[in-house]
Amino acid sequence: MKSETTYYPAVEQSERLGAFSGESVPRVEDKRLLKGQGAFVDDLWMHRQGHVHFVRSPYAHARIVSIDVSRAEAQPGVYATLTGEEVGVLQQPYFQMAPEPGGLMKDYCMAVGKARYMGEPVVAVLAESAALARDAAELIDVVYEPLGVTLDGVGTIEPDVPVIHDEIGSNVAWHGVYDYGDVDWALENADHVVRIDRLHFHRFSSAPLETTGALVNWDPGTGVIEFRTNNQMPMFAAMFIGPAIGVGVDHMQFSSQDIGGGFGIKITSYTYLTALALLSRKAGRPVKWSETRWEHLAASAHGNERTFLDIEVPVMSDGTILGFKVRAFDDAGAYLRYEPLGAVIWSQVVPGNYRIKHVRVDYTETLTNKCPVGPNRGYSRLQHLWMVERIIDIVANELGFDPVELRRLNYVQPEDYPYETPNGCIYDSGDYPAMLERVLELIDYEGARERQRAALGTGKRIGIGIGSTLDSGTNNFGQSRIINSALPFSGNGEAAVVRLDLYGEVTVTIGTTPQGQGHETTAAQVTADILGMSPDQVHVAAGYNKAANTYVGFSGTYASQFAVTGLGAVMGAAEKLRGEIVKVGACMLGAEESDIELADGFVRLAANHEAAIPFIGIAATVFANVAELPGELADSVTLNCRYVYRPPFTVPDHETKTGKLTLTYASQIHAAVIEVDEETGLVTILDYAAVDECGRKINPKIVEGQVHGAAAHGIGAALYESFEYDSDGQLLNATFADYHAATALDVPDIRYDDIECPSPFTPNGAKGMGEGGGAPLSTICSAIEDALPEGAHIVFDTHNNSERVYELLRSAAAKGPRGVEVLSR
Amino acid sequence: MAGEGGAVNSIEVTVNGETHRVAVEARRLLVHFIRETLGMRGTHIGCDSGNCGACSVICDGQLIKSCMMLAVAADGCEIETVESLGDGPDDLDPIQAAFKEHHGLQCGYCTPGFLLNTKTLLAENPNPSEAEIRRALKGNLCRCTGYVNIVRSVQAAAEALR
Amino acid sequence: MLLAPTEYVRPGSLEEAIDELGARPGARVLAGGQSLINVLKHRAASVELLVDVSRLEELRFIDVDADGSARIGAATTYGELERSAELRGSHAIVSRVAAGTVDRQVRARGTIGGNACFADPASNYPPLLIALGAQMEIAGPDGTRSVAAEDFFLGLWRTVVGPGEVLTAIALPPLGGASVGYRSLQIAADSWALARAAVWIAPGDPIQAARVVLGCVAGRPVRASAAEERLIGGPRSAQAAADAGALAAEGLDPPSDVHASGGYRRAMAAVMAARALSDALGFAEEVASNGR
Amino acid sequence: MSAVSGSSTVAAEREGLWDVLSDPARLGAALPGVEDVSVEDSTHFSAVAHPSTALGATRIQMDFEILEERRGEYVRIAGSGRAGENRVELNVELELTDAPGGGTAASWRGELMLRGVLRSLLQRGAGAIFNEQVEAVLAAGAAEG
């Protein structure tokens, strides 16, 4: 294949995978979870622990005039309190990834001097029980001086609005122009230019069912801070916490076993971990905190809200879409907790699934008095991909193309791979036309069009929608240099250790923090294949443990990469161990290494299976009978093999904003048939299908489960889940009663199929997956627009509850502006 | 577990066949009684408004949310939690086995509630349609599976138990 | 999630319950708790003494008489209403509404009396009880009294049940040949309602009497008198249902919340009324969930 | 923020009722479930009250200011304080007229602002609860005035 040489150094793909890799072996994790034997963070406790309750700002923006904790501290059972004032002394502001102006921000673990969003922690109370802590919190007197609020992600940059961070001087955190190809040429030479006024990607969260929590103990004797927490990217957290409180990473221990979902929302919990550490040191006790749901919804992290303005799309008369030009405003909320990485992450998928060549995105990251954003499932790419899909459908509608044909025409074609995007990213493999064909079969596209015609005049309108998305995985942290050339990050990687223990047990430890993705199972599958044994003979340590497991700076579970980085590391370590076992086995059997094979937990001669040594024989010899071995052999094996998988990245270019930003490009194409009630605007999904392509699948059932889950998040966000603030900055859906998480009645059965286009760039042909790219957001918007009467306003928002659809239905009769215009030559 | 303050009532409640005679604060929720007082951590907490069902337990044969009931109100009741399912610490009952076989769980946090929901559903209706299953599961939120494999697991469990 | 300190008592009889409530002004009735416990968890309110009536047999019964009238104990759960064969015989719509309430867990504990006393404008039963002409039976220190459902609901969390009083039963007159309908539009199936309509139409053509009651459009359920007047004396026709429905929300100024503007609520109340009427008059397709 | 308004007729003569509503000490004493009132001056007072509804009581600490008054007919009051960890702010004007059938007709309109989790929880009911409390104040005032 040309790819290996053209874009990346050749990668050797393992021939050993097969016996178990690729099979839907049942998950080893399941037994303990089904038996109620899981160990989630709220299930843990320590002797003498206190319980924490955070007093939070009821104001979206207010100066903290004074805090009086005396009445609370006088309560029986109250151990200590921690105020923002103290934090200002005990903590240095967090390191900022943004250059100026955003980089000037001073961010602490609690509100210092000023609260900038409703729910921001102002005081922490530690007491004998959580109930007593909450009782005491009501006795804490905080005097606030309310300040004006700024809530609109675009309007917040206007001169007259309140400035959230005085150090920055405005509410602009980052600005940059991404200019690829020649969009001006394209706009001048296109047969048509489609202009879209505004598209808005709303705020929501994948809201894991387990909220954030931690049990933290700052050991006064050793000076080690132990964090038992469901944070899903501990080394990233350590990078922020360490310098902020002057503690080395060697004095920070992180561990988790079972995590009740994360979806990226649990990456930015480092602020809470910092506060808990400081409180533990002050009180001289372990401190335990379990976030309530309202705290989670109001003050953990929200997905990025993004507004796209003045979109111009040059289109040729044959339907070829040349590119697009847009102004994007990404609303980061009150602080840059993971931002402004989102300002570059989207550019992993600049043209979406299409052969779009000329793109200019004028991108501004802004600040508002809302909950800070975090990298929610599909982070930053799904916002952009949704806009691209909206462009495709709007162009089709306005210029009279069939939306299916327009996609077929503009898709990157199977023969194009590896495909280089306008900004130098390399799409590794895929076949979007085949996926589209399959997904249309699954929903019986022609039949659905029939039903659509038949439904006219019944009061119910049928709509058919398509959404094509990418799930770019294994990102190159060097892309952070595109937003800040001074950042010391590049590449990516994950570490694993595979060892043979004394009695022949094979143990695997990894640096990842699984939250339901089945890492224990898939790691056992690939290890078993490489060592010639069965997965149930492989013990994969559960969860993350910095001290007991190996790790690298990128360790964690995020951004669709485990199958590549995590399993890449496990495979490398297993191969190393295999090499050592073969060496020792060959010596003990008096044979050449080339005569040796591993099977059923034995080292044996390929030619004579009777001549075999069980792994216990190898281990016992190396660990307990080592004098039997030649010295140089004994010195050359450890049976304890660590491997770090490193994707073959180079550093992207800061000036041109180009480079190889991610290694793999899994894709999903969804299709839906919906029914819209003309009188109410209520949308009902009649049929839903998803076709997935993520390279070689190690465990197909786990992959399918990830597709279902990502689809449900998208469907929920499209129809039910939206964070809404009132004009005062108060969150109006602060509980699950008003933030309607999709139920079993809201998510339809999902018809699923897949195709497999192995990645040529990864050690196992797999692509990272799991985020899904937000396909349902595009699909349902596409279907709603398809159901609307002639002359209706375009579907302009990712969230369409019944009232919004009702208004769209009525817009046709109103004959008002439709949010789009076409200029033709 | 530390005291919470406030009035105390003594109750007698049977959990998974074991009867406990204890004094509990009147304000204590049943879910906290199960998790903290009894130290049984299989019953989970996912929200504070009775919407998520992660704390579902069986009370006198009926599925309830243990965050929507005071522990004192459970006086004299028979409670079943996820720990009661299966025969011993390693055995999976047919419902648990079906969830495992059909990948009806990912992070596993909501799972105990779904298992108990399924148990009571199949006791009332051994042969539920997909629509009946979805309606029955409505009070339990899952954020990982999209419910697709949970519904399949319930169908398989129904099959196995028939 | 953590309640403020409170006290709890579970009296053995209604009489004891009334005594407990009388003795402590800070005492409140706890029935199924499926709404009250949430209020207490969020400390929107706290209660000095919770008087648990949920197990009082005197409050847990469904009696259906030969004449088709029904009396329902206030502490009867949704689940019991859903499963009651007698009630499905006399007032099927009450069972059907119970079956579509929230979820199985809530239906196992939540009670019809608790639902009525919580008096949330979005609650499912208040409009229906008014449409059915229910009588609300209240016991207190000075004996018992009976109040028409229409006069029972005052506003959110407010009913005519006074301090020291307990709602004991709900009496439903026989439906006779009357036809009824009930529709709700919800943010999602079995979830928050945006608009509800319950209708009752007396037997006979032309229409002799009708009650059209809307929920979610004001602090308390609203009788849509304009719609009722339009129906009375008119034919039992699909057109009548549509015309009356169109008038149902006239002059209302419903509140807005995160889920719907007042204007949308008003429009949807009319749609639900028209659909409930057309169900009652037998012109609608089989009732599905969520307004459809 | 929710706009609140309401009206009710109480069996008390106007002057007497107005005297109560415009006097910090007497107004404070008329607050539902009042526990403690401290009067700062003729227009400022603070109160701790336990207004109760059918579902229970909520402990509220508020500072009040009488912003404007017209003898016998009008008073505008601002209040700000807290309910547990939530903040409550109100600004309400009250007009008194002689009710046709005797007694005094009171009508009020204003703004109620809740901040904190209660803003979300009570978005459908805060106004109604507020009106209930105003009626309670008027009733108490009438009894006293």
CSV table of C-alpha atoms in Angstrom, one decimal, chain B residues 78-135:
chain,number,residue,atom,x,y,z
B,78,GLU,CA,-38.7,-6.7,53.2
B,79,ILE,CA,-36.0,-5.2,51.0
B,80,GLU,CA,-34.1,-6.9,48.2
B,81,THR,CA,-31.0,-5.4,46.7
B,82,VAL,CA,-28.8,-6.5,43.8
B,83,GLU,CA,-26.7,-8.4,46.3
B,84,SER,CA,-29.6,-10.8,46.6
B,85,LEU,CA,-29.3,-11.9,43.0
B,86,GLY,CA,-27.6,-15.2,42.1
B,87,ASP,CA,-26.4,-18.0,44.3
B,88,GLY,CA,-23.4,-16.8,46.2
B,89,PRO,CA,-20.8,-14.2,45.3
B,90,ASP,CA,-19.8,-15.6,41.9
B,91,ASP,CA,-23.1,-17.0,40.5
B,92,LEU,CA,-25.0,-15.1,38.0
B,93,ASP,CA,-28.8,-15.6,38.0
B,94,PRO,CA,-30.5,-15.9,34.6
B,95,ILE,CA,-31.1,-12.1,34.4
B,96,GLN,CA,-27.5,-11.3,35.2
B,97,ALA,CA,-26.3,-13.9,32.8
B,98,ALA,CA,-28.5,-12.4,30.0
B,99,PHE,CA,-27.1,-8.9,30.6
B,100,LYS,CA,-23.6,-10.3,30.4
B,101,GLU,CA,-24.3,-12.3,27.2
B,102,HIS,CA,-26.0,-9.4,25.4
B,103,HIS,CA,-23.6,-6.7,26.6
B,104,GLY,CA,-26.5,-5.0,28.5
B,105,LEU,CA,-24.0,-3.0,30.6
B,106,GLN,CA,-21.0,-0.9,30.0
B,107,CYS,CA,-19.9,1.2,33.0
B,108,GLY,CA,-22.2,-0.9,35.2
B,109,TYR,CA,-23.3,2.0,37.4
B,110,CYS,CA,-27.0,1.8,36.5
B,111,THR,CA,-27.0,-2.0,36.2
B,112,PRO,CA,-28.2,-3.0,39.7
B,113,GLY,CA,-31.3,-0.9,39.1
B,114,PHE,CA,-32.0,-2.4,35.7
B,115,LEU,CA,-31.5,-6.0,37.1
B,116,LEU,CA,-34.1,-5.5,39.8
B,117,ASN,CA,-36.4,-3.7,37.5
B,118,THR,CA,-36.2,-6.7,35.1
B,119,LYS,CA,-36.8,-9.1,38.0
B,120,THR,CA,-40.0,-7.5,39.0
B,121,LEU,CA,-41.1,-6.9,35.4
B,122,LEU,CA,-40.7,-10.6,34.5
B,123,ALA,CA,-42.4,-11.7,37.7
B,124,GLU,CA,-45.5,-9.7,36.6
B,125,ASN,CA,-45.2,-10.3,32.9
B,126,PRO,CA,-43.1,-13.3,31.9
B,127,ASN,CA,-43.5,-12.5,28.2
B,128,PRO,CA,-43.3,-8.8,27.6
B,129,SER,CA,-43.2,-7.1,24.2
B,130,GLU,CA,-40.4,-4.7,23.4
B,131,ALA,CA,-42.8,-1.8,24.0
B,132,GLU,CA,-43.8,-3.2,27.4
B,133,ILE,CA,-40.1,-3.7,28.3
B,134,ARG,CA,-39.2,-0.1,27.3
B,135,ARG,CA,-42.2,1.2,29.3
